Amino acid sequence: MAGWDAAQYLKFADERTRPAADLLARVPLAAPAHVVDLGCGPGNSTELLAARFPDAQVMGVDSSPDMLAEARRRLPGRPFVQADVAQFVPEPAPDLLFANAVLQWLPDHATLLPGLARRLAPGGCLAVQMPDTLEEPSHRLMRAVAAEPPFAETLAAAAASRTRLGSIRDYDAWLTAAGCTVEIWRTTYVYPLAGHRGIVEWVKGTGLRPYLAPLDTQAQAAFLARYEQALADAYPPQPDGRVLLPFPRLFVVARRVR
């Protein structure tokens, strides 16, 4: 998959930061010593963590050089590490592992999330937020357009890049078995965007990446035009031309108690 584009992602910085703030508000820790922001992106979530826990050692981890460059510019002096989030083992054991909008890109949550919980210090928290959007029209239409000619052969594997989330019962069972108490909730945010092109710009920074990466410039333009056309029927505009994009997200806060 093509690298992440921090500038594209940050076109909607406020909208992308709000879920991180909502997740952080439910973290039941007063003074953690070691905090790791997994999949820190351009540092917007790391900035929230540093402000909430000013005396903690706060580290950001991401696989994207472009995202890390922006994070270092945003928070000079904070440690940021380029690493595969799935393989990264923090030392010492963190009091908080914060994973905002990253784990949906990783497979096998039945193994992944309990493994992350077991890396915590005793009493530590794993805080996770994941877009739960695969059945939303915005994402169903990505798959539908990708299955059409002339894109079908090139994009046959694109849909597999996103992990289908487990159920709330799954996450509760997996993390309880890993020795945690668990809080789970689901929130649907509604983003008012500038027409159907606004939806395209929103998902270009995240969900559309696996579909655009295999295509050359001309094919990308054709794909985006067809996708925008498909969005028109699914998202009728408001009288002033704005389009409302419902965007559900799943939140999990697990605290290690044994």
PDB file of C-alpha atoms in Angstrom:
ATOM      1  CA  MET A   1       0.000   0.000   0.000  1.00  0.00           C
ATOM      2  CA  ALA A   2       1.207   3.540  -0.720  1.00  0.00           C
ATOM      3  CA  GLY A   3       2.603   5.560   2.150  1.00  0.00           C
ATOM      4  CA  TRP A   4       0.426   7.725   4.336  1.00  0.00           C
ATOM      5  CA  ASP A   5       0.043  11.398   3.425  1.00  0.00           C
ATOM      6  CA  ALA A   6       0.036  13.565   6.560  1.00  0.00           C
ATOM      7  CA  ALA A   7      -1.201  16.642   4.679  1.00  0.00           C
ATOM      8  CA  GLN A   8      -4.220  14.777   3.276  1.00  0.00           C
ATOM      9  CA  TYR A   9      -4.990  13.273   6.684  1.00  0.00           C
ATOM     10  CA  LEU A  10      -4.823  16.675   8.396  1.00  0.00           C
ATOM     11  CA  LYS A  11      -7.289  18.319   6.009  1.00  0.00           C
ATOM     12  CA  PHE A  12      -9.792  17.118   8.618  1.00  0.00           C
ATOM     13  CA  ALA A  13      -7.611  17.481  11.704  1.00  0.00           C
ATOM     14  CA  ASP A  14     -10.362  18.536  14.117  1.00  0.00           C
ATOM     15  CA  GLU A  15     -12.716  15.752  13.018  1.00  0.00           C
ATOM     16  CA  ARG A  16      -9.968  13.126  13.311  1.00  0.00           C
ATOM     17  CA  THR A  17      -8.791  14.390  16.710  1.00  0.00           C
ATOM     18  CA  ARG A  18     -12.188  14.452  18.424  1.00  0.00           C
ATOM     19  CA  PRO A  19     -12.522  10.643  18.735  1.00  0.00           C
ATOM     20  CA  ALA A  20      -9.042  10.514  20.276  1.00  0.00           C
ATOM     21  CA  ALA A  21     -10.127  13.112  22.833  1.00  0.00           C
ATOM     22  CA  ASP A  22     -13.326  11.176  23.549  1.00  0.00           C
ATOM     23  CA  LEU A  23     -11.311   7.982  24.049  1.00  0.00           C
ATOM     24  CA  LEU A  24      -8.805   9.692  26.315  1.00  0.00           C
ATOM     25  CA  ALA A  25     -11.608  11.099  28.465  1.00  0.00           C
ATOM     26  CA  ARG A  26     -12.519   7.536  29.508  1.00  0.00           C
ATOM     27  CA  VAL A  27      -8.980   6.443  30.462  1.00  0.00           C
ATOM     28  CA  PRO A  28      -9.131   5.908  34.248  1.00  0.00           C
ATOM     29  CA  LEU A  29      -5.493   6.700  35.039  1.00  0.00           C
ATOM     30  CA  ALA A  30      -4.388   9.614  37.208  1.00  0.00           C
ATOM     31  CA  ALA A  31      -0.622   9.677  36.712  1.00  0.00           C
ATOM     32  CA  PRO A  32       0.794   7.043  34.354  1.00  0.00           C
ATOM     33  CA  ALA A  33       4.584   7.063  34.113  1.00  0.00           C
ATOM     34  CA  HIS A  34       4.948   5.486  30.648  1.00  0.00           C
ATOM     35  CA  VAL A  35       2.515   6.174  27.790  1.00  0.00           C
ATOM     36  CA  VAL A  36       2.775   4.829  24.233  1.00  0.00           C
ATOM     37  CA  ASP A  37       0.710   6.226  21.359  1.00  0.00           C
ATOM     38  CA  LEU A  38       0.488   3.322  18.895  1.00  0.00           C
ATOM     39  CA  GLY A  39      -0.113   4.477  15.342  1.00  0.00           C
ATOM     40  CA  CYS A  40       0.453   8.066  16.424  1.00  0.00           C
ATOM     41  CA  GLY A  41       0.079   9.439  12.889  1.00  0.00           C
ATOM     42  CA  PRO A  42       0.906  13.151  12.660  1.00  0.00           C
ATOM     43  CA  GLY A  43       1.028  13.534  16.441  1.00  0.00           C
ATOM     44  CA  ASN A  44      -2.439  14.965  17.070  1.00  0.00           C
ATOM     45  CA  SER A  45      -3.293  12.174  19.518  1.00  0.00           C
ATOM     46  CA  THR A  46       0.197  12.309  21.063  1.00  0.00           C
ATOM     47  CA  GLU A  47      -0.354  15.993  21.743  1.00  0.00           C
ATOM     48  CA  LEU A  48      -3.539  15.165  23.674  1.00  0.00           C
ATOM     49  CA  LEU A  49      -1.701  12.547  25.731  1.00  0.00           C
ATOM     50  CA  ALA A  50       1.163  14.904  26.550  1.00  0.00           C
ATOM     51  CA  ALA A  51      -1.282  17.588  27.695  1.00  0.00           C
ATOM     52  CA  ARG A  52      -3.314  15.177  29.849  1.00  0.00           C
ATOM     53  CA  PHE A  53      -0.247  13.559  31.430  1.00  0.00           C
ATOM     54  CA  PRO A  54       2.455  16.264  31.530  1.00  0.00           C
ATOM     55  CA  ASP A  55       4.727  14.293  33.874  1.00  0.00           C
ATOM     56  CA  ALA A  56       4.605  11.051  31.874  1.00  0.00           C
ATOM     57  CA  GLN A  57       7.097   9.778  29.340  1.00  0.00           C
ATOM     58  CA  VAL A  58       4.961   9.858  26.191  1.00  0.00           C
ATOM     59  CA  MET A  59       6.247   8.050  23.085  1.00  0.00           C
ATOM     60  CA  GLY A  60       4.702   7.934  19.618  1.00  0.00           C
ATOM     61  CA  VAL A  61       5.058   4.903  17.334  1.00  0.00           C
ATOM     62  CA  ASP A  62       4.119   4.743  13.654  1.00  0.00           C
ATOM     63  CA  SER A  63       5.239   2.960  10.483  1.00  0.00           C
ATOM     64  CA  SER A  64       4.910   6.014   8.223  1.00  0.00           C
ATOM     65  CA  PRO A  65       7.932   8.307   7.732  1.00  0.00           C
ATOM     66  CA  ASP A  66       5.664  11.122   6.500  1.00  0.00           C
ATOM     67  CA  MET A  67       3.401  10.900   9.544  1.00  0.00           C
ATOM     68  CA  LEU A  68       6.391  10.790  11.891  1.00  0.00           C
ATOM     69  CA  ALA A  69       7.986  13.824  10.249  1.00  0.00           C
ATOM     70  CA  GLU A  70       4.821  15.794  10.932  1.00  0.00           C
ATOM     71  CA  ALA A  71       4.607  14.454  14.496  1.00  0.00           C
ATOM     72  CA  ARG A  72       8.201  15.525  15.210  1.00  0.00           C
ATOM     73  CA  ARG A  73       7.493  18.969  13.791  1.00  0.00           C
ATOM     74  CA  ARG A  74       4.376  19.234  15.945  1.00  0.00           C
ATOM     75  CA  LEU A  75       6.013  18.006  19.160  1.00  0.00           C
ATOM     76  CA  PRO A  76       9.757  18.678  19.020  1.00  0.00           C
ATOM     77  CA  GLY A  77      11.643  16.921  21.774  1.00  0.00           C
ATOM     78  CA  ARG A  78       9.135  14.090  22.169  1.00  0.00           C
ATOM     79  CA  PRO A  79      10.359  10.604  21.222  1.00  0.00           C
ATOM     80  CA  PHE A  80       8.847   9.137  18.058  1.00  0.00           C
ATOM     81  CA  VAL A  81       9.798   5.689  16.781  1.00  0.00           C
ATOM     82  CA  GLN A  82       9.291   4.192  13.323  1.00  0.00           C
ATOM     83  CA  ALA A  83       8.125   0.612  13.810  1.00  0.00           C
ATOM     84  CA  ASP A  84       5.510  -1.938  12.857  1.00  0.00           C
ATOM     85  CA  VAL A  85       2.749  -1.381  15.417  1.00  0.00           C
ATOM     86  CA  ALA A  86       1.881  -5.091  15.476  1.00  0.00           C
ATOM     87  CA  GLN A  87       5.458  -6.092  16.345  1.00  0.00           C
ATOM     88  CA  PHE A  88       6.512  -3.204  18.603  1.00  0.00           C
ATOM     89  CA  VAL A  89       7.307  -4.234  22.180  1.00  0.00           C
ATOM     90  CA  PRO A  90       7.612  -1.188  24.461  1.00  0.00           C
ATOM     91  CA  GLU A  91      10.174  -1.105  27.244  1.00  0.00           C
ATOM     92  CA  PRO A  92       9.475  -0.648  30.083  1.00  0.00           C
ATOM     93  CA  ALA A  93       5.957  -2.039  30.185  1.00  0.00           C
ATOM     94  CA  PRO A  94       3.632   0.941  29.588  1.00  0.00           C
ATOM     95  CA  ASP A  95       0.914   2.148  31.908  1.00  0.00           C
ATOM     96  CA  LEU A  96      -1.115   3.229  28.870  1.00  0.00           C
ATOM     97  CA  LEU A  97      -1.187   1.865  25.337  1.00  0.00           C
ATOM     98  CA  PHE A  98      -3.279   4.283  23.283  1.00  0.00           C
ATOM     99  CA  ALA A  99      -4.322   3.115  19.805  1.00  0.00           C
ATOM    100  CA  ASN A 100      -6.489   5.648  17.987  1.00  0.00           C
ATOM    101  CA  ALA A 101      -7.720   4.613  14.510  1.00  0.00           C
ATOM    102  CA  VAL A 102      -4.916   2.156  13.784  1.00  0.00           C
ATOM    103  CA  LEU A 103      -5.828  -1.406  14.786  1.00  0.00           C
ATOM    104  CA  GLN A 104      -8.514  -1.688  12.071  1.00  0.00           C
ATOM    105  CA  TRP A 105      -5.593  -2.060   9.638  1.00  0.00           C
ATOM    106  CA  LEU A 106      -4.194  -5.087  11.510  1.00  0.00           C
ATOM    107  CA  PRO A 107      -5.496  -8.682  11.363  1.00  0.00           C
ATOM    108  CA  ASP A 108      -6.379 -11.282  13.997  1.00  0.00           C
ATOM    109  CA  HIS A 109      -7.804  -9.151  16.768  1.00  0.00           C
ATOM    110  CA  ALA A 110      -8.452 -12.269  18.849  1.00  0.00           C
ATOM    111  CA  THR A 111      -4.671 -12.520  19.246  1.00  0.00           C
ATOM    112  CA  LEU A 112      -3.625  -8.907  18.754  1.00  0.00           C
ATOM    113  CA  LEU A 113      -5.628  -7.143  21.453  1.00  0.00           C
ATOM    114  CA  PRO A 114      -5.000  -9.651  24.262  1.00  0.00           C
ATOM    115  CA  GLY A 115      -1.322  -9.555  23.296  1.00  0.00           C
ATOM    116  CA  LEU A 116      -1.285  -5.770  23.652  1.00  0.00           C
ATOM    117  CA  ALA A 117      -3.080  -6.006  27.007  1.00  0.00           C
ATOM    118  CA  ARG A 118      -0.480  -8.454  28.313  1.00  0.00           C
ATOM    119  CA  ARG A 119       2.282  -5.943  27.500  1.00  0.00           C
ATOM    120  CA  LEU A 120       0.810  -3.478  30.012  1.00  0.00           C
ATOM    121  CA  ALA A 121       2.206  -2.825  33.453  1.00  0.00           C
ATOM    122  CA  PRO A 122      -0.107  -4.073  36.241  1.00  0.00           C
ATOM    123  CA  GLY A 123      -3.060  -1.705  36.480  1.00  0.00           C
ATOM    124  CA  GLY A 124      -2.306  -0.299  33.034  1.00  0.00           C
ATOM    125  CA  CYS A 125      -4.828   0.476  30.295  1.00  0.00           C
ATOM    126  CA  LEU A 126      -5.244  -0.381  26.640  1.00  0.00           C
ATOM    127  CA  ALA A 127      -7.381   2.322  24.987  1.00  0.00           C
ATOM    128  CA  VAL A 128      -8.566   1.635  21.433  1.00  0.00           C
ATOM    129  CA  GLN A 129     -10.704   3.495  18.909  1.00  0.00           C
ATOM    130  CA  MET A 130     -11.472   1.956  15.503  1.00  0.00           C
ATOM    131  CA  PRO A 131     -13.671   3.153  12.641  1.00  0.00           C
ATOM    132  CA  ASP A 132     -16.474   0.625  12.202  1.00  0.00           C
ATOM    133  CA  THR A 133     -17.407   1.643   8.696  1.00  0.00           C
ATOM    134  CA  LEU A 134     -17.090  -1.342   6.378  1.00  0.00           C
ATOM    135  CA  GLU A 135     -20.869  -1.603   5.946  1.00  0.00           C
ATOM    136  CA  GLU A 136     -21.412   2.138   5.554  1.00  0.00           C
ATOM    137  CA  PRO A 137     -22.287   3.280   2.007  1.00  0.00           C
ATOM    138  CA  SER A 138     -18.983   5.176   1.763  1.00  0.00           C
ATOM    139  CA  HIS A 139     -17.058   1.918   2.130  1.00  0.00           C
ATOM    140  CA  ARG A 140     -19.475  -0.476   0.432  1.00  0.00           C
ATOM    141  CA  LEU A 141     -19.273   1.754  -2.645  1.00  0.00           C
ATOM    142  CA  MET A 142     -15.477   1.594  -2.634  1.00  0.00           C
ATOM    143  CA  ARG A 143     -15.750  -2.162  -2.968  1.00  0.00           C
ATOM    144  CA  ALA A 144     -18.529  -1.945  -5.544  1.00  0.00           C
ATOM    145  CA  VAL A 145     -16.602   0.442  -7.817  1.00  0.00           C
ATOM    146  CA  ALA A 146     -13.441  -1.631  -7.384  1.00  0.00           C
ATOM    147  CA  ALA A 147     -15.357  -4.675  -8.659  1.00  0.00           C
ATOM    148  CA  GLU A 148     -16.344  -2.905 -11.890  1.00  0.00           C
ATOM    149  CA  PRO A 149     -14.325  -2.900 -15.100  1.00  0.00           C
ATOM    150  CA  PRO A 150     -11.715  -1.625 -15.731  1.00  0.00           C
ATOM    151  CA  PHE A 151     -10.672  -1.759 -12.059  1.00  0.00           C
ATOM    152  CA  ALA A 152     -11.670  -5.267 -10.996  1.00  0.00           C
ATOM    153  CA  GLU A 153      -8.518  -7.173 -11.882  1.00  0.00           C
ATOM    154  CA  THR A 154      -6.091  -4.594 -10.460  1.00  0.00           C
ATOM    155  CA  LEU A 155      -8.073  -4.034  -7.267  1.00  0.00           C
ATOM    156  CA  ALA A 156      -9.067  -7.624  -6.511  1.00  0.00           C
ATOM    157  CA  ALA A 157      -7.158  -7.640  -3.218  1.00  0.00           C
ATOM    158  CA  ALA A 158      -7.813  -4.055  -2.082  1.00  0.00           C
ATOM    159  CA  ALA A 159     -10.777  -4.755   0.180  1.00  0.00           C
ATOM    160  CA  ALA A 160      -8.755  -7.231   2.252  1.00  0.00           C
ATOM    161  CA  SER A 161      -6.507  -4.472   3.617  1.00  0.00           C
ATOM    162  CA  ARG A 162      -9.068  -3.523   6.260  1.00  0.00           C
ATOM    163  CA  THR A 163      -9.872  -5.911   9.102  1.00  0.00           C
ATOM    164  CA  ARG A 164     -13.519  -6.715   9.740  1.00  0.00           C
ATOM    165  CA  LEU A 165     -14.045  -5.852  13.384  1.00  0.00           C
ATOM    166  CA  GLY A 166     -15.211  -8.342  15.962  1.00  0.00           C
ATOM    167  CA  SER A 167     -18.443  -7.931  17.875  1.00  0.00           C
ATOM    168  CA  ILE A 168     -18.670  -6.202  21.240  1.00  0.00           C
ATOM    169  CA  ARG A 169     -19.033  -9.679  22.777  1.00  0.00           C
ATOM    170  CA  ASP A 170     -15.799 -10.727  21.084  1.00  0.00           C
ATOM    171  CA  TYR A 171     -13.740  -7.825  22.407  1.00  0.00           C
ATOM    172  CA  ASP A 172     -15.162  -8.241  25.888  1.00  0.00           C
ATOM    173  CA  ALA A 173     -14.399 -11.978  25.908  1.00  0.00           C
ATOM    174  CA  TRP A 174     -10.896 -11.637  24.446  1.00  0.00           C
ATOM    175  CA  LEU A 175      -9.815  -8.921  26.857  1.00  0.00           C
ATOM    176  CA  THR A 176     -11.509 -10.356  29.935  1.00  0.00           C
ATOM    177  CA  ALA A 177      -9.640 -13.616  29.308  1.00  0.00           C
ATOM    178  CA  ALA A 178      -6.433 -11.540  29.136  1.00  0.00           C
ATOM    179  CA  GLY A 179      -7.016 -10.342  32.702  1.00  0.00           C
ATOM    180  CA  CYS A 180      -8.740  -7.006  32.061  1.00  0.00           C
ATOM    181  CA  THR A 181     -11.868  -5.168  33.033  1.00  0.00           C
ATOM    182  CA  VAL A 182     -13.459  -3.844  29.860  1.00  0.00           C
ATOM    183  CA  GLU A 183     -15.554  -0.849  28.833  1.00  0.00           C
ATOM    184  CA  ILE A 184     -16.924  -0.809  25.276  1.00  0.00           C
ATOM    185  CA  TRP A 185     -19.076   1.688  23.431  1.00  0.00           C
ATOM    186  CA  ARG A 186     -19.932   2.703  19.890  1.00  0.00           C
ATOM    187  CA  THR A 187     -20.492   6.264  18.700  1.00  0.00           C
ATOM    188  CA  THR A 188     -21.673   7.484  15.317  1.00  0.00           C
ATOM    189  CA  TYR A 189     -20.176  10.850  14.469  1.00  0.00           C
ATOM    190  CA  VAL A 190     -21.858  12.920  11.757  1.00  0.00           C
ATOM    191  CA  TYR A 191     -19.497  14.955   9.599  1.00  0.00           C
ATOM    192  CA  PRO A 192     -20.940  17.800   7.479  1.00  0.00           C
ATOM    193  CA  LEU A 193     -18.819  17.870   4.330  1.00  0.00           C
ATOM    194  CA  ALA A 194     -18.626  20.053   1.231  1.00  0.00           C
ATOM    195  CA  GLY A 195     -20.669  17.948  -1.161  1.00  0.00           C
ATOM    196  CA  HIS A 196     -19.785  14.486  -2.422  1.00  0.00           C
ATOM    197  CA  ARG A 197     -16.295  15.694  -3.270  1.00  0.00           C
ATOM    198  CA  GLY A 198     -15.940  16.329   0.468  1.00  0.00           C
ATOM    199  CA  ILE A 199     -16.580  12.632   1.185  1.00  0.00           C
ATOM    200  CA  VAL A 200     -13.965  11.709  -1.424  1.00  0.00           C
ATOM    201  CA  GLU A 201     -11.420  14.011   0.220  1.00  0.00           C
ATOM    202  CA  TRP A 202     -12.240  12.568   3.651  1.00  0.00           C
ATOM    203  CA  VAL A 203     -11.687   8.940   2.663  1.00  0.00           C
ATOM    204  CA  LYS A 204      -8.703   9.654   0.384  1.00  0.00           C
ATOM    205  CA  GLY A 205      -6.654  10.081   3.552  1.00  0.00           C
ATOM    206  CA  THR A 206      -7.665   6.699   4.996  1.00  0.00           C
ATOM    207  CA  GLY A 207     -10.093   4.158   3.557  1.00  0.00           C
ATOM    208  CA  LEU A 208      -9.439   4.811  -0.137  1.00  0.00           C
ATOM    209  CA  ARG A 209      -5.678   4.342   0.139  1.00  0.00           C
ATOM    210  CA  PRO A 210      -5.661   0.600  -0.690  1.00  0.00           C
ATOM    211  CA  TYR A 211      -7.830   1.245  -3.755  1.00  0.00           C
ATOM    212  CA  LEU A 212      -5.791   4.128  -5.142  1.00  0.00           C
ATOM    213  CA  ALA A 213      -2.295   2.758  -4.478  1.00  0.00           C
ATOM    214  CA  PRO A 214      -2.301   0.079  -7.256  1.00  0.00           C
ATOM    215  CA  LEU A 215      -3.626   2.512  -9.892  1.00  0.00           C
ATOM    216  CA  ASP A 216      -1.681   4.914 -12.093  1.00  0.00           C
ATOM    217  CA  THR A 217      -2.609   8.599 -12.126  1.00  0.00           C
ATOM    218  CA  GLN A 218      -5.108   8.312 -14.969  1.00  0.00           C
ATOM    219  CA  ALA A 219      -6.815   5.269 -13.454  1.00  0.00           C
ATOM    220  CA  GLN A 220      -6.962   6.966 -10.046  1.00  0.00           C
ATOM    221  CA  ALA A 221      -8.802   9.925 -11.568  1.00  0.00           C
ATOM    222  CA  ALA A 222     -11.265   7.592 -13.294  1.00  0.00           C
ATOM    223  CA  PHE A 223     -11.827   5.601 -10.095  1.00  0.00           C
ATOM    224  CA  LEU A 224     -12.436   8.738  -8.020  1.00  0.00           C
ATOM    225  CA  ALA A 225     -14.869  10.151 -10.597  1.00  0.00           C
ATOM    226  CA  ARG A 226     -16.871   6.916 -10.651  1.00  0.00           C
ATOM    227  CA  TYR A 227     -16.802   6.666  -6.847  1.00  0.00           C
ATOM    228  CA  GLU A 228     -18.010  10.263  -6.432  1.00  0.00           C
ATOM    229  CA  GLN A 229     -20.822   9.563  -8.881  1.00  0.00           C
ATOM    230  CA  ALA A 230     -21.855   6.492  -6.851  1.00  0.00           C
ATOM    231  CA  LEU A 231     -21.919   8.524  -3.631  1.00  0.00           C
ATOM    232  CA  ALA A 232     -24.562  10.876  -5.024  1.00  0.00           C
ATOM    233  CA  ASP A 233     -27.417   8.396  -4.621  1.00  0.00           C
ATOM    234  CA  ALA A 234     -26.321   7.235  -1.157  1.00  0.00           C
ATOM    235  CA  TYR A 235     -25.845  10.691   0.388  1.00  0.00           C
ATOM    236  CA  PRO A 236     -28.497  13.208  -0.662  1.00  0.00           C
ATOM    237  CA  PRO A 237     -27.294  16.777  -0.117  1.00  0.00           C
ATOM    238  CA  GLN A 238     -28.736  19.212   2.398  1.00  0.00           C
ATOM    239  CA  PRO A 239     -30.532  22.312   1.034  1.00  0.00           C
ATOM    240  CA  ASP A 240     -27.288  24.305   1.313  1.00  0.00           C
ATOM    241  CA  GLY A 241     -25.276  21.673  -0.596  1.00  0.00           C
ATOM    242  CA  ARG A 242     -23.529  20.087   2.359  1.00  0.00           C
ATOM    243  CA  VAL A 243     -23.539  16.300   2.673  1.00  0.00           C
ATOM    244  CA  LEU A 244     -23.823  14.567   6.055  1.00  0.00           C
ATOM    245  CA  LEU A 245     -21.504  11.582   6.505  1.00  0.00           C
ATOM    246  CA  PRO A 246     -22.433   9.263   9.413  1.00  0.00           C
ATOM    247  CA  PHE A 247     -19.243   7.613  10.652  1.00  0.00           C
ATOM    248  CA  PRO A 248     -19.502   4.940  13.388  1.00  0.00           C
ATOM    249  CA  ARG A 249     -16.535   4.201  15.634  1.00  0.00           C
ATOM    250  CA  LEU A 250     -15.939   1.452  18.195  1.00  0.00           C
ATOM    251  CA  PHE A 251     -14.196   2.282  21.488  1.00  0.00           C
ATOM    252  CA  VAL A 252     -12.591  -0.132  23.951  1.00  0.00           C
ATOM    253  CA  VAL A 253     -10.868   0.689  27.245  1.00  0.00           C
ATOM    254  CA  ALA A 254      -9.364  -2.367  28.946  1.00  0.00           C
ATOM    255  CA  ARG A 255      -7.599  -2.157  32.327  1.00  0.00           C
ATOM    256  CA  ARG A 256      -5.243  -4.934  33.359  1.00  0.00           C
ATOM    257  CA  VAL A 257      -6.211  -6.243  36.779  1.00  0.00           C
ATOM    258  CA  ARG A 258      -4.232  -9.500  36.785  1.00  0.00           C
TER     259      ARG A 258
END
